[in-house]
């Protein structure tokens, strides 16, 4: 089971391991109930109910740790050819120097990135990169991981593993080359716009080369609408889902403009609230270029928040990059034929799918 404890809903992808490949056999989603408890507690309770009603209690769960609980780093070392055990010590020492935690308090993993002195290094007006080793690191504290495991165990769920959210998207993107329409040598930036957070992952050649999580999501847009019209959160959420739209040169008028005369005012509120996210996305592109010498050539938009009307065109205009999404046609490859036949959307399942 690939499990994402989202803030809006819990997603579970069911996979069956074969001799040569893993096959997705089903997909489940359960809304997280409202309440005053921490969202992790409510999500874990929803997960337990989903596993019970789906008859999945005896399957092997693998859990995603939310990106805002993970610190991502691209580290450069001036040496090459180290064995992994020795490189792990070097990574640990560098993390201890950069993070406000003792090494004994950290759990981390890393992946070696394309060579620093590869063909993309350096660039016009820049000195050639030195020969060395570059790694992408995901780190969290033992306390945070223990809390996640404890919340899951309290609801009779004991994960076999915990995986850091932001870099996982590389696994799924490799199966979606036709959607991203980019050769493997061109980086693709995944923007998973969720309820409370937005995960970002730049993928090239089937590997994550840069990743981070932004603490902004669809909930912030709903709250902006609730403030603007002085309505309850639930009413604003419903209005956003039914008639939310953001104007851009690519989509100046929504299809439902005649039915909802207030669409221009809604777009004005949403576009203002989206600007901090746009600023952070631009900074992510700049940081990726600065740390990896590579820039995204295309954006893959997913997540429940990514369904907002006009958002793809709005992001394309603001970022200056082509933006594509996922459709029902992509569902069979992503979440399996059985789930696709039930009309399950593929866009919200990308992270849970990447686990398996």
mmCIF file of C-alpha atoms in Angstrom:
data_model
loop_
_atom_site.group_PDB
_atom_site.id
_atom_site.type_symbol
_atom_site.label_atom_id
_atom_site.label_comp_id
_atom_site.label_asym_id
_atom_site.label_seq_id
_atom_site.Cartn_x
_atom_site.Cartn_y
_atom_site.Cartn_z
ATOM 1 C CA UNK A 1 0.000 0.000 0.000
ATOM 2 C CA UNK A 2 1.256 3.459 -0.912
ATOM 3 C CA UNK A 3 -0.310 5.833 1.601
ATOM 4 C CA UNK A 4 -0.475 9.622 1.616
ATOM 5 C CA UNK A 5 -2.023 11.205 4.721
ATOM 6 C CA UNK A 6 -3.167 14.375 2.999
ATOM 7 C CA UNK A 7 -4.753 17.313 4.788
ATOM 8 C CA UNK A 8 -7.921 17.154 2.651
ATOM 9 C CA UNK A 9 -8.098 13.401 2.026
ATOM 10 C CA UNK A 10 -6.211 10.167 2.566
ATOM 11 C CA UNK A 11 -5.047 8.392 -0.600
ATOM 12 C CA UNK A 12 -4.154 4.695 -0.791
ATOM 13 C CA UNK A 13 -2.713 2.995 -3.877
ATOM 14 C CA UNK A 14 -2.827 -0.805 -3.853
ATOM 15 C CA UNK A 15 -0.004 -2.483 -5.761
ATOM 16 C CA UNK A 16 0.811 -6.109 -6.486
ATOM 17 C CA UNK A 17 4.465 -7.041 -6.908
ATOM 18 C CA UNK A 18 5.213 -9.326 -9.827
ATOM 19 C CA UNK A 19 8.340 -10.991 -11.131
ATOM 20 C CA UNK A 20 9.337 -8.139 -13.433
ATOM 21 C CA UNK A 21 7.091 -5.242 -12.465
ATOM 22 C CA UNK A 22 4.670 -3.838 -9.945
ATOM 23 C CA UNK A 23 1.040 -3.563 -11.033
ATOM 24 C CA UNK A 24 -1.420 -1.038 -9.625
ATOM 25 C CA UNK A 25 -4.610 -2.966 -8.838
ATOM 26 C CA UNK A 26 -6.739 -0.396 -6.999
ATOM 27 C CA UNK A 27 -6.994 3.093 -5.539
ATOM 28 C CA UNK A 28 -8.965 4.440 -2.578
ATOM 29 C CA UNK A 29 -9.549 7.931 -1.226
ATOM 30 C CA UNK A 30 -11.159 8.964 2.059
ATOM 31 C CA UNK A 31 -11.919 12.570 3.100
ATOM 32 C CA UNK A 32 -10.267 13.768 6.304
ATOM 33 C CA UNK A 33 -13.067 14.623 8.754
ATOM 34 C CA UNK A 34 -13.223 18.162 10.171
ATOM 35 C CA UNK A 35 -12.437 18.753 13.819
ATOM 36 C CA UNK A 36 -10.196 20.411 16.367
ATOM 37 C CA UNK A 37 -7.680 17.551 16.582
ATOM 38 C CA UNK A 38 -4.358 17.862 14.708
ATOM 39 C CA UNK A 39 -4.792 17.002 11.047
ATOM 40 C CA UNK A 40 -2.445 13.984 11.403
ATOM 41 C CA UNK A 41 -4.752 12.452 14.020
ATOM 42 C CA UNK A 42 -7.855 12.962 11.896
ATOM 43 C CA UNK A 43 -6.096 11.659 8.780
ATOM 44 C CA UNK A 44 -4.871 8.536 10.592
ATOM 45 C CA UNK A 45 -8.397 7.838 11.823
ATOM 46 C CA UNK A 46 -9.703 8.191 8.263
ATOM 47 C CA UNK A 47 -6.944 5.844 7.060
ATOM 48 C CA UNK A 48 -7.887 3.183 9.619
ATOM 49 C CA UNK A 49 -11.514 3.347 8.494
ATOM 50 C CA UNK A 50 -10.501 3.134 4.827
ATOM 51 C CA UNK A 51 -8.296 0.082 5.419
ATOM 52 C CA UNK A 52 -11.017 -1.622 7.415
ATOM 53 C CA UNK A 53 -13.823 -1.044 4.932
ATOM 54 C CA UNK A 54 -11.553 -1.888 1.991
ATOM 55 C CA UNK A 55 -10.332 -5.136 3.555
ATOM 56 C CA UNK A 56 -6.726 -3.927 3.435
ATOM 57 C CA UNK A 57 -5.696 -4.449 7.076
ATOM 58 C CA UNK A 58 -3.336 -7.327 6.251
ATOM 59 C CA UNK A 59 -1.521 -5.634 3.363
ATOM 60 C CA UNK A 60 1.901 -4.005 3.756
ATOM 61 C CA UNK A 61 1.669 -0.229 4.260
ATOM 62 C CA UNK A 62 4.328 2.266 3.173
ATOM 63 C CA UNK A 63 3.759 5.809 4.414
ATOM 64 C CA UNK A 64 4.675 9.222 3.003
ATOM 65 C CA UNK A 65 6.083 11.812 5.401
ATOM 66 C CA UNK A 66 4.710 15.284 4.551
ATOM 67 C CA UNK A 67 7.183 17.568 2.835
ATOM 68 C CA UNK A 68 6.919 20.303 5.459
ATOM 69 C CA UNK A 69 8.425 17.824 7.942
ATOM 70 C CA UNK A 70 11.415 17.136 5.676
ATOM 71 C CA UNK A 71 14.466 19.282 4.997
ATOM 72 C CA UNK A 72 15.786 19.033 1.436
ATOM 73 C CA UNK A 73 19.378 19.925 0.555
ATOM 74 C CA UNK A 74 21.603 19.766 -2.532
ATOM 75 C CA UNK A 75 25.147 19.221 -1.274
ATOM 76 C CA UNK A 76 28.336 19.553 -3.304
ATOM 77 C CA UNK A 77 31.562 17.818 -2.353
ATOM 78 C CA UNK A 78 34.940 18.411 -3.965
ATOM 79 C CA UNK A 79 35.739 14.719 -4.226
ATOM 80 C CA UNK A 80 34.420 11.802 -6.270
ATOM 81 C CA UNK A 81 34.500 8.025 -6.214
ATOM 82 C CA UNK A 82 33.748 7.501 -2.516
ATOM 83 C CA UNK A 83 31.991 4.349 -1.410
ATOM 84 C CA UNK A 84 28.449 4.988 -0.203
ATOM 85 C CA UNK A 85 29.343 4.313 3.434
ATOM 86 C CA UNK A 86 32.050 6.979 3.355
ATOM 87 C CA UNK A 87 29.823 9.401 1.439
ATOM 88 C CA UNK A 88 27.104 8.873 4.060
ATOM 89 C CA UNK A 89 29.497 10.058 6.758
ATOM 90 C CA UNK A 90 30.352 13.157 4.732
ATOM 91 C CA UNK A 91 26.658 13.909 4.160
ATOM 92 C CA UNK A 92 25.949 13.498 7.873
ATOM 93 C CA UNK A 93 28.737 15.858 8.851
ATOM 94 C CA UNK A 94 27.510 18.498 6.379
ATOM 95 C CA UNK A 95 23.907 18.179 7.571
ATOM 96 C CA UNK A 96 24.981 18.612 11.173
ATOM 97 C CA UNK A 97 26.757 21.823 10.175
ATOM 98 C CA UNK A 98 23.725 23.182 8.301
ATOM 99 C CA UNK A 99 20.772 22.068 10.439
ATOM 100 C CA UNK A 100 20.054 23.026 14.071
ATOM 101 C CA UNK A 101 20.129 19.399 15.228
ATOM 102 C CA UNK A 102 22.749 16.956 16.410
ATOM 103 C CA UNK A 103 23.520 14.164 13.980
ATOM 104 C CA UNK A 104 22.116 11.596 16.429
ATOM 105 C CA UNK A 105 18.755 13.387 16.249
ATOM 106 C CA UNK A 106 18.544 13.159 12.428
ATOM 107 C CA UNK A 107 17.303 10.523 10.020
ATOM 108 C CA UNK A 108 18.363 11.096 6.423
ATOM 109 C CA UNK A 109 18.832 9.520 3.031
ATOM 110 C CA UNK A 110 20.420 10.772 -0.167
ATOM 111 C CA UNK A 111 20.861 10.096 -3.856
ATOM 112 C CA UNK A 112 23.894 10.935 -5.974
ATOM 113 C CA UNK A 113 22.994 13.382 -8.754
ATOM 114 C CA UNK A 114 24.490 13.694 -12.246
ATOM 115 C CA UNK A 115 28.204 14.597 -12.170
ATOM 116 C CA UNK A 116 29.063 18.165 -11.231
ATOM 117 C CA UNK A 117 31.351 18.353 -14.251
ATOM 118 C CA UNK A 118 28.699 17.026 -16.647
ATOM 119 C CA UNK A 119 27.792 18.727 -19.936
ATOM 120 C CA UNK A 120 25.203 20.964 -18.238
ATOM 121 C CA UNK A 121 27.578 22.334 -15.629
ATOM 122 C CA UNK A 122 29.033 25.769 -15.851
ATOM 123 C CA UNK A 123 27.325 27.749 -18.623
ATOM 124 C CA UNK A 124 27.803 31.006 -20.496
ATOM 125 C CA UNK A 125 29.785 33.456 -18.417
ATOM 126 C CA UNK A 126 30.226 30.943 -15.602
ATOM 127 C CA UNK A 127 33.405 29.112 -14.645
ATOM 128 C CA UNK A 128 33.458 25.360 -15.284
ATOM 129 C CA UNK A 129 32.262 23.343 -12.301
ATOM 130 C CA UNK A 130 34.907 21.421 -10.439
ATOM 131 C CA UNK A 131 35.032 17.658 -10.473
ATOM 132 C CA UNK A 132 33.192 16.339 -7.436
ATOM 133 C CA UNK A 133 30.056 14.703 -6.106
ATOM 134 C CA UNK A 134 26.612 16.255 -5.850
ATOM 135 C CA UNK A 135 23.832 14.689 -3.772
ATOM 136 C CA UNK A 136 20.180 15.398 -3.068
ATOM 137 C CA UNK A 137 19.465 14.846 0.629
ATOM 138 C CA UNK A 138 16.184 14.405 2.510
ATOM 139 C CA UNK A 139 16.447 14.745 6.291
ATOM 140 C CA UNK A 140 14.016 14.724 9.181
ATOM 141 C CA UNK A 141 14.289 14.432 12.946
ATOM 142 C CA UNK A 142 13.785 11.193 14.815
ATOM 143 C CA UNK A 143 11.130 12.966 16.860
ATOM 144 C CA UNK A 144 9.041 13.859 13.785
ATOM 145 C CA UNK A 145 9.298 10.374 12.309
ATOM 146 C CA UNK A 146 8.483 8.788 15.662
ATOM 147 C CA UNK A 147 5.416 11.009 15.987
ATOM 148 C CA UNK A 148 4.179 9.999 12.527
ATOM 149 C CA UNK A 149 4.691 6.323 13.316
ATOM 150 C CA UNK A 150 3.044 6.737 16.719
ATOM 151 C CA UNK A 151 -0.065 8.369 15.257
ATOM 152 C CA UNK A 152 -0.351 5.581 12.673
ATOM 153 C CA UNK A 153 0.210 2.834 15.248
ATOM 154 C CA UNK A 154 -2.475 4.299 17.526
ATOM 155 C CA UNK A 155 -4.923 3.425 14.734
ATOM 156 C CA UNK A 156 -3.508 -0.084 14.143
ATOM 157 C CA UNK A 157 -1.386 0.911 11.133
ATOM 158 C CA UNK A 158 2.284 -0.080 11.304
ATOM 159 C CA UNK A 159 4.173 1.068 8.168
ATOM 160 C CA UNK A 160 6.977 -1.023 6.722
ATOM 161 C CA UNK A 161 8.739 2.183 5.650
ATOM 162 C CA UNK A 162 8.462 5.976 5.711
ATOM 163 C CA UNK A 163 9.372 7.914 2.553
ATOM 164 C CA UNK A 164 10.054 11.636 2.208
ATOM 165 C CA UNK A 165 7.388 13.258 0.031
ATOM 166 C CA UNK A 166 9.120 15.838 -2.214
ATOM 167 C CA UNK A 167 11.615 13.625 -4.136
ATOM 168 C CA UNK A 168 9.161 10.755 -4.677
ATOM 169 C CA UNK A 169 7.550 12.244 -7.768
ATOM 170 C CA UNK A 170 10.444 11.103 -9.954
ATOM 171 C CA UNK A 171 9.091 7.555 -9.766
ATOM 172 C CA UNK A 172 5.747 8.571 -11.219
ATOM 173 C CA UNK A 173 7.032 11.061 -13.795
ATOM 174 C CA UNK A 174 9.080 8.373 -15.533
ATOM 175 C CA UNK A 175 5.784 6.643 -16.380
ATOM 176 C CA UNK A 176 4.304 9.850 -17.768
ATOM 177 C CA UNK A 177 6.809 10.908 -20.423
ATOM 178 C CA UNK A 178 4.040 11.184 -22.990
ATOM 179 C CA UNK A 179 2.198 13.626 -20.733
ATOM 180 C CA UNK A 180 5.181 15.808 -19.911
ATOM 181 C CA UNK A 181 6.238 15.790 -23.591
ATOM 182 C CA UNK A 182 9.849 16.398 -22.610
ATOM 183 C CA UNK A 183 12.915 14.351 -23.516
ATOM 184 C CA UNK A 184 14.671 12.775 -20.554
ATOM 185 C CA UNK A 185 17.418 15.414 -20.807
ATOM 186 C CA UNK A 186 14.963 18.267 -20.061
ATOM 187 C CA UNK A 187 13.998 18.776 -16.398
ATOM 188 C CA UNK A 188 10.284 18.696 -15.542
ATOM 189 C CA UNK A 189 8.996 20.463 -12.427
ATOM 190 C CA UNK A 190 6.111 18.723 -10.667
ATOM 191 C CA UNK A 191 3.815 21.129 -8.797
ATOM 192 C CA UNK A 192 1.509 19.163 -6.498
ATOM 193 C CA UNK A 193 -0.850 21.851 -5.205
ATOM 194 C CA UNK A 194 -2.546 20.344 -2.161
ATOM 195 C CA UNK A 195 -4.826 21.588 0.608
ATOM 196 C CA UNK A 196 -2.224 22.879 3.100
ATOM 197 C CA UNK A 197 1.044 22.586 1.189
ATOM 198 C CA UNK A 198 2.526 22.472 -2.300
ATOM 199 C CA UNK A 199 5.182 19.883 -3.072
ATOM 200 C CA UNK A 200 7.742 20.704 -5.768
ATOM 201 C CA UNK A 201 10.084 18.246 -7.441
ATOM 202 C CA UNK A 202 12.328 18.821 -10.466
ATOM 203 C CA UNK A 203 12.869 15.548 -12.320
ATOM 204 C CA UNK A 204 15.365 14.733 -15.054
ATOM 205 C CA UNK A 205 16.270 11.361 -16.492
ATOM 206 C CA UNK A 206 13.994 9.565 -14.041
ATOM 207 C CA UNK A 207 15.660 11.090 -10.976
ATOM 208 C CA UNK A 208 14.780 13.927 -8.634
ATOM 209 C CA UNK A 209 17.440 16.640 -8.843
ATOM 210 C CA UNK A 210 15.783 19.321 -6.691
ATOM 211 C CA UNK A 211 12.817 19.300 -4.303
ATOM 212 C CA UNK A 212 11.112 21.422 -1.680
ATOM 213 C CA UNK A 213 7.715 21.972 -0.053
ATOM 214 C CA UNK A 214 5.885 25.292 0.217
ATOM 215 C CA UNK A 215 3.492 25.943 3.084
ATOM 216 C CA UNK A 216 0.760 27.278 0.810
ATOM 217 C CA UNK A 217 -2.155 25.370 -0.672
ATOM 218 C CA UNK A 218 -5.785 25.434 -1.671
ATOM 219 C CA UNK A 219 -6.940 26.186 1.879
ATOM 220 C CA UNK A 220 -5.338 29.635 1.661
ATOM 221 C CA UNK A 221 -7.442 30.387 -1.433
ATOM 222 C CA UNK A 222 -10.610 29.275 0.334
ATOM 223 C CA UNK A 223 -9.804 31.446 3.351
ATOM 224 C CA UNK A 224 -9.253 34.434 1.040
ATOM 225 C CA UNK A 225 -12.690 33.909 -0.498
ATOM 226 C CA UNK A 226 -14.281 33.514 2.933
ATOM 227 C CA UNK A 227 -12.755 36.828 4.057
ATOM 228 C CA UNK A 228 -13.690 38.649 0.863
ATOM 229 C CA UNK A 229 -17.398 37.723 1.053
ATOM 230 C CA UNK A 230 -17.650 37.198 4.825
ATOM 231 C CA UNK A 231 -19.011 33.658 4.475
ATOM 232 C CA UNK A 232 -18.265 30.434 6.381
ATOM 233 C CA UNK A 233 -15.272 28.387 5.266
ATOM 234 C CA UNK A 234 -17.416 25.478 4.030
ATOM 235 C CA UNK A 235 -19.481 27.796 1.833
ATOM 236 C CA UNK A 236 -16.344 29.413 0.395
ATOM 237 C CA UNK A 237 -14.846 25.960 -0.270
ATOM 238 C CA UNK A 238 -17.964 24.898 -2.151
ATOM 239 C CA UNK A 239 -17.954 28.118 -4.194
ATOM 240 C CA UNK A 240 -14.291 27.643 -5.067
ATOM 241 C CA UNK A 241 -14.913 24.102 -6.302
ATOM 242 C CA UNK A 242 -17.996 25.093 -8.299
ATOM 243 C CA UNK A 243 -17.019 28.444 -9.804
ATOM 244 C CA UNK A 244 -13.427 29.216 -8.830
ATOM 245 C CA UNK A 245 -11.415 30.632 -11.719
ATOM 246 C CA UNK A 246 -8.286 32.713 -12.167
ATOM 247 C CA UNK A 247 -7.879 34.929 -15.241
ATOM 248 C CA UNK A 248 -4.752 34.937 -17.427
ATOM 249 C CA UNK A 249 -3.944 35.919 -21.021
ATOM 250 C CA UNK A 250 -4.214 32.239 -21.942
ATOM 251 C CA UNK A 251 -7.719 31.935 -20.445
ATOM 252 C CA UNK A 252 -9.301 35.383 -20.181
ATOM 253 C CA UNK A 253 -12.902 34.147 -19.800
ATOM 254 C CA UNK A 254 -14.113 30.952 -18.088
ATOM 255 C CA UNK A 255 -16.631 28.665 -19.738
ATOM 256 C CA UNK A 256 -19.149 29.316 -16.961
ATOM 257 C CA UNK A 257 -18.891 33.134 -17.148
ATOM 258 C CA UNK A 258 -22.530 33.524 -18.150
ATOM 259 C CA UNK A 259 -23.731 31.336 -15.288
ATOM 260 C CA UNK A 260 -21.643 33.025 -12.601
ATOM 261 C CA UNK A 261 -21.544 36.805 -13.099
ATOM 262 C CA UNK A 262 -19.228 37.173 -10.063
ATOM 263 C CA UNK A 263 -16.406 35.195 -11.742
ATOM 264 C CA UNK A 264 -14.301 38.328 -12.368
ATOM 265 C CA UNK A 265 -14.414 39.285 -8.675
ATOM 266 C CA UNK A 266 -13.580 35.694 -7.686
ATOM 267 C CA UNK A 267 -10.615 35.721 -10.059
ATOM 268 C CA UNK A 268 -9.380 38.988 -8.590
ATOM 269 C CA UNK A 269 -9.407 37.550 -5.044
ATOM 270 C CA UNK A 270 -7.762 34.291 -6.087
ATOM 271 C CA UNK A 271 -5.055 35.875 -8.245
ATOM 272 C CA UNK A 272 -3.989 38.166 -5.383
ATOM 273 C CA UNK A 273 -3.840 35.217 -2.993
ATOM 274 C CA UNK A 274 -1.807 33.184 -5.504
ATOM 275 C CA UNK A 275 0.968 35.766 -5.843
ATOM 276 C CA UNK A 276 2.970 34.611 -2.761
ATOM 277 C CA UNK A 277 2.908 31.100 -4.227
ATOM 278 C CA UNK A 278 4.052 32.444 -7.607
ATOM 279 C CA UNK A 279 6.917 34.278 -5.899
ATOM 280 C CA UNK A 280 8.026 31.076 -4.166
ATOM 281 C CA UNK A 281 7.770 29.105 -7.418
ATOM 282 C CA UNK A 282 9.975 31.617 -9.199
ATOM 283 C CA UNK A 283 12.484 31.441 -6.361
ATOM 284 C CA UNK A 284 12.441 27.646 -6.652
ATOM 285 C CA UNK A 285 13.337 27.820 -10.351
ATOM 286 C CA UNK A 286 16.192 30.223 -9.548
ATOM 287 C CA UNK A 287 17.426 28.064 -6.643
ATOM 288 C CA UNK A 288 17.316 24.933 -8.785
ATOM 289 C CA UNK A 289 19.429 26.629 -11.440
ATOM 290 C CA UNK A 290 21.886 27.959 -8.876
ATOM 291 C CA UNK A 291 22.367 24.616 -7.109
ATOM 292 C CA UNK A 292 22.162 22.150 -10.001
ATOM 293 C CA UNK A 293 22.977 24.233 -13.128
ATOM 294 C CA UNK A 294 19.648 23.026 -14.558
ATOM 295 C CA UNK A 295 16.305 24.760 -15.086
ATOM 296 C CA UNK A 296 12.860 23.190 -15.620
ATOM 297 C CA UNK A 297 11.651 23.143 -19.218
ATOM 298 C CA UNK A 298 8.054 22.192 -18.431
ATOM 299 C CA UNK A 299 5.656 21.981 -15.490
ATOM 300 C CA UNK A 300 3.405 19.051 -14.561
ATOM 301 C CA UNK A 301 0.522 20.345 -12.409
ATOM 302 C CA UNK A 302 -1.351 17.938 -10.149
ATOM 303 C CA UNK A 303 -3.034 17.767 -6.750
ATOM 304 C CA UNK A 304 -6.569 18.655 -5.732
ATOM 305 C CA UNK A 305 -5.706 22.362 -5.673
ATOM 306 C CA UNK A 306 -4.432 22.058 -9.243
ATOM 307 C CA UNK A 307 -8.017 21.598 -10.436
ATOM 308 C CA UNK A 308 -8.783 25.292 -9.895
ATOM 309 C CA UNK A 309 -10.156 26.725 -13.135
ATOM 310 C CA UNK A 310 -7.564 28.572 -15.204
ATOM 311 C CA UNK A 311 -4.664 27.724 -12.868
ATOM 312 C CA UNK A 312 -2.595 25.948 -15.546
ATOM 313 C CA UNK A 313 -2.728 28.962 -17.864
ATOM 314 C CA UNK A 314 -2.107 31.349 -14.966
ATOM 315 C CA UNK A 315 1.027 29.458 -13.908
ATOM 316 C CA UNK A 316 2.245 29.219 -17.509
ATOM 317 C CA UNK A 317 1.947 32.993 -17.894
ATOM 318 C CA UNK A 318 3.585 33.836 -14.566
ATOM 319 C CA UNK A 319 6.424 31.307 -14.805
ATOM 320 C CA UNK A 320 7.037 31.518 -18.553
ATOM 321 C CA UNK A 321 6.911 27.723 -18.842
ATOM 322 C CA UNK A 322 4.452 25.353 -20.543
ATOM 323 C CA UNK A 323 2.164 23.718 -17.976
ATOM 324 C CA UNK A 324 0.374 20.389 -18.479
ATOM 325 C CA UNK A 325 -1.983 18.463 -16.222
ATOM 326 C CA UNK A 326 -3.265 14.918 -15.874
ATOM 327 C CA UNK A 327 -6.543 13.650 -17.295
ATOM 328 C CA UNK A 328 -8.687 10.520 -17.165
ATOM 329 C CA UNK A 329 -6.730 9.238 -20.161
ATOM 330 C CA UNK A 330 -3.627 9.086 -17.950
ATOM 331 C CA UNK A 331 -5.391 7.236 -15.131
ATOM 332 C CA UNK A 332 -4.904 3.635 -16.388
ATOM 333 C CA UNK A 333 -1.117 4.012 -16.381
ATOM 334 C CA UNK A 334 -1.030 5.918 -13.117
ATOM 335 C CA UNK A 335 -3.618 4.385 -10.801
ATOM 336 C CA UNK A 336 -4.498 1.163 -12.614
ATOM 337 C CA UNK A 337 -7.247 0.014 -14.959
ATOM 338 C CA UNK A 338 -9.686 -0.911 -12.176
ATOM 339 C CA UNK A 339 -9.619 2.530 -10.548
ATOM 340 C CA UNK A 340 -9.666 4.294 -13.919
ATOM 341 C CA UNK A 341 -12.782 2.345 -14.892
ATOM 342 C CA UNK A 342 -14.529 3.801 -11.836
ATOM 343 C CA UNK A 343 -13.743 7.325 -13.073
ATOM 344 C CA UNK A 344 -11.057 7.995 -10.451
ATOM 345 C CA UNK A 345 -9.043 11.105 -11.337
ATOM 346 C CA UNK A 346 -5.299 10.671 -11.734
ATOM 347 C CA UNK A 347 -4.182 14.143 -10.650
ATOM 348 C CA UNK A 348 -4.580 13.673 -6.899
ATOM 349 C CA UNK A 349 -2.963 10.215 -6.789
ATOM 350 C CA UNK A 350 0.525 11.029 -8.036
ATOM 351 C CA UNK A 351 2.299 11.018 -4.671
ATOM 352 C CA UNK A 352 0.663 7.873 -3.301
ATOM 353 C CA UNK A 353 1.354 6.136 -6.611
ATOM 354 C CA UNK A 354 5.027 7.082 -6.440
ATOM 355 C CA UNK A 355 5.402 5.172 -3.161
ATOM 356 C CA UNK A 356 4.817 1.834 -4.885
#
